[in-house]
Amino acid sequence: MSIKENITEIRENVWEIPSSFKKEMKVPGRFYLEKEAILNLEDDAIEQIANVACLPGIQKFAIGLPDIHFGYGFPIGGVGAFNVRTGVISPGGVGFDINCGVRMIRTNLTEKDIKPKMKEIVDKLFVNVPSGVGSKGKIRLDENEIDEVLNFGAEWAVENEYGWDEDLKFLEENGRMLDADSSKVSEKAKKRGIPQLGSLGSGNHFLEVQKIDEIFNEEVAKIFNLEPGTITIMVHSGSRGCGHQVCSDYLRTMDKAYKRHNLNIPDRQLACAPIDSIEAQEYYQAMAAAANYAWANRQMMIHWVRETFEGIFNQSSEDMEMSVIYDVAHNIAKKEVHNIKGQNQEAIVHRKGATRAFGSKRVEIPKEYRNAGQPVLIPGTMGTASYILHGTDIAMEETFGSTAHGAGRKLSRTAAKKKFTADEIKSDLESKGIHVKANSAPVLAEEAPGAYKDVDQVVRTSDSTGIAKLVAKVVPLAVTKG
Ligand SMILES: Nc1nc2c(ncn2[C@@H]2O[C@H](COP(=O)(O)O)[C@@H](O)[C@H]2O)c(=O)[nH]1
Ligand SMILES: [Mn+2]
Ligand SMILES: [Mn+2]
C-alpha cells in the first residue's frame, strides 16, 4: 500500500495523515498542497512529517507547507511546535543555515530610472556585496566584536552605522533574539563567522533588483507602502559558516542527549532534547546567537546596496526612499504564544524552510502593519516572479502562523547541472531582460529556474487555503548570485 493512500483531503488543498498511521504518532500530519502537488510529493517527505509527529510534546499537527520537500530529519517547508514543558527542541527542525532569510527594501525609482544604468548596477552590486563559496566580508571583526554581533544582531550593525535606526522596526524580532548567548557558540563557529560577516554566500543566496509588477490587494499594498512599477531589492542570505557550525556542533550534542534522556525517536536525524534540559537550553541560546549573526549580515549587505545606489544615482538613499519593507527568518525555532486547545500556551515553534505569517493584531508585527498581518516574502527563482503576501488568522489557527518560504527545489544540484548549462541559462535570462552575474558558471546551472518547483502554484496554495494571502508580485530585473 502506498503511503499516499493514508492521506485524505480534509478541506480543499489541505490533507491529513492520521495519527494512526504510526503507533508512535502523537498528532496527525497536515499538508497544504494542491492535488497535483500531493501526487508529486516524495513519499520520504510524507514519512518525515509522520516522524516529526512522533516527537514528544508536539502540538496540534506536524505541518508540511506548499513548498515541502525532503530534508535532513525534518522536511524543508515544515513546521513543528512543541510544548515548553513536555516538548523537545531539535537542530534538524531549524536546519544548517540558521536564520537563512529574506529582506526586501523599497525604492521610489522606476524601471525607466534604472534601465540605462542596469549594467553598472549589477557590476557595482557584485563588487560591493561580497558573494561566493566561503566569501569574506569587507570588514574584519576582532574576537570581542564577534560576541557583540552574536548577542546584539542587527542592533550591533546599526550602532556601527550599517543602516538606519528605523530599519530595526521592520525586522522579525527587531533583528535580535534576546535569548542569544555567544558563550554557547563554539570557538570554531566564531572563527568561521569572523571573516564572513557581510557576505552573501553561494548558490541559492542572491541579491535581486526587482519591479513591482502586479498588486492583488490594494488596501494591504498601501499599508505595506508598495507602489506598482517601483523598484524593490531583495537579499536572501543567512548565518554563513557560523550558523552551519552551530548546527553541526549541537547535532553532536543532541545525538548523545536523546539517548541520555531516553527519548524514543523514529529517525536519528531528529536528534533532540527536552526543552528544559541543559542541552536544549544551550542549543537555543547558540541558535539565537547565530540568528543574530544572520540579521547583522543582511543589515550590512542592505547598507552596501543603499551606498551603491547612492553612488550611481547621486542621491541619498533617504531621497530614494530605500526603506525596509520587512525581513523574515525562514530557518529558526522561537518561543511563541499560540492558541492551543482553546488556551494561550507557549510553544517552541520550529520553522524549517517556512516563513512566519502572523495575522493582524499580533504584537510582534510593527504597528504600521498590524491591521494587515505581517508581510510574508516568498522568493521564486532568478527567472520567475517572487511574491509578497500577508499573514492571516487562519495561519494562526492552523499552522502556528506559518507558510511557505520559496518555490522549493525540484531537482538536486547534481541533476540540475546535468540538465542545464550555464550559457543556456544566462542567455535565456538575458533574452527576458534579466541581467545576471554569478561567481561561478556551475551556480547558474544549479540554480536554473527549472531546478525549482512552480512558485506560482506555491503562493496560490497559500492563498487558496488562507494561510497567507497574496498582496503583490515582483519580477526580477537583475540578479547577483554567489
Ligand atoms: N527571486 C529569486 N528566488 C530564488 C533565487 N534562488 C533561489 N530562490 C528561491 O529562494 C528560495 C529559498 O530557499 P532556500 O531553502 O534555498 O533558502 C528557494 O526555494 C527558491 O524558490 C533567485 O536567484 N531569485
Ligand atoms: Mn541559506
Ligand atoms: Mn534560505
Coordinates of C-alpha atoms and ligand atoms in Angstrom, one line a residue, residues 97 99-102 204-205 236-238 330-331 405, ligand 3:
D97 CA 21.7 27.7 7.7
N99 CA 18.1 32.2 10.2
C100 CA 18.5 32.0 6.5
G101 CA 16.0 34.6 5.5
V102 CA 14.9 37.3 3.1
N204 CA 20.7 29.7 -3.6
H205 CA 21.7 33.0 -1.9
H236 CA 18.5 36.2 0.6
S237 CA 21.2 35.0 2.9
G238 CA 21.8 33.5 6.4
H330 CA 12.9 31.0 7.3
N331 CA 15.1 28.6 9.3
H405 CA 9.4 30.1 2.1
Ligands
MN3 MN 17.1 30.4 2.6

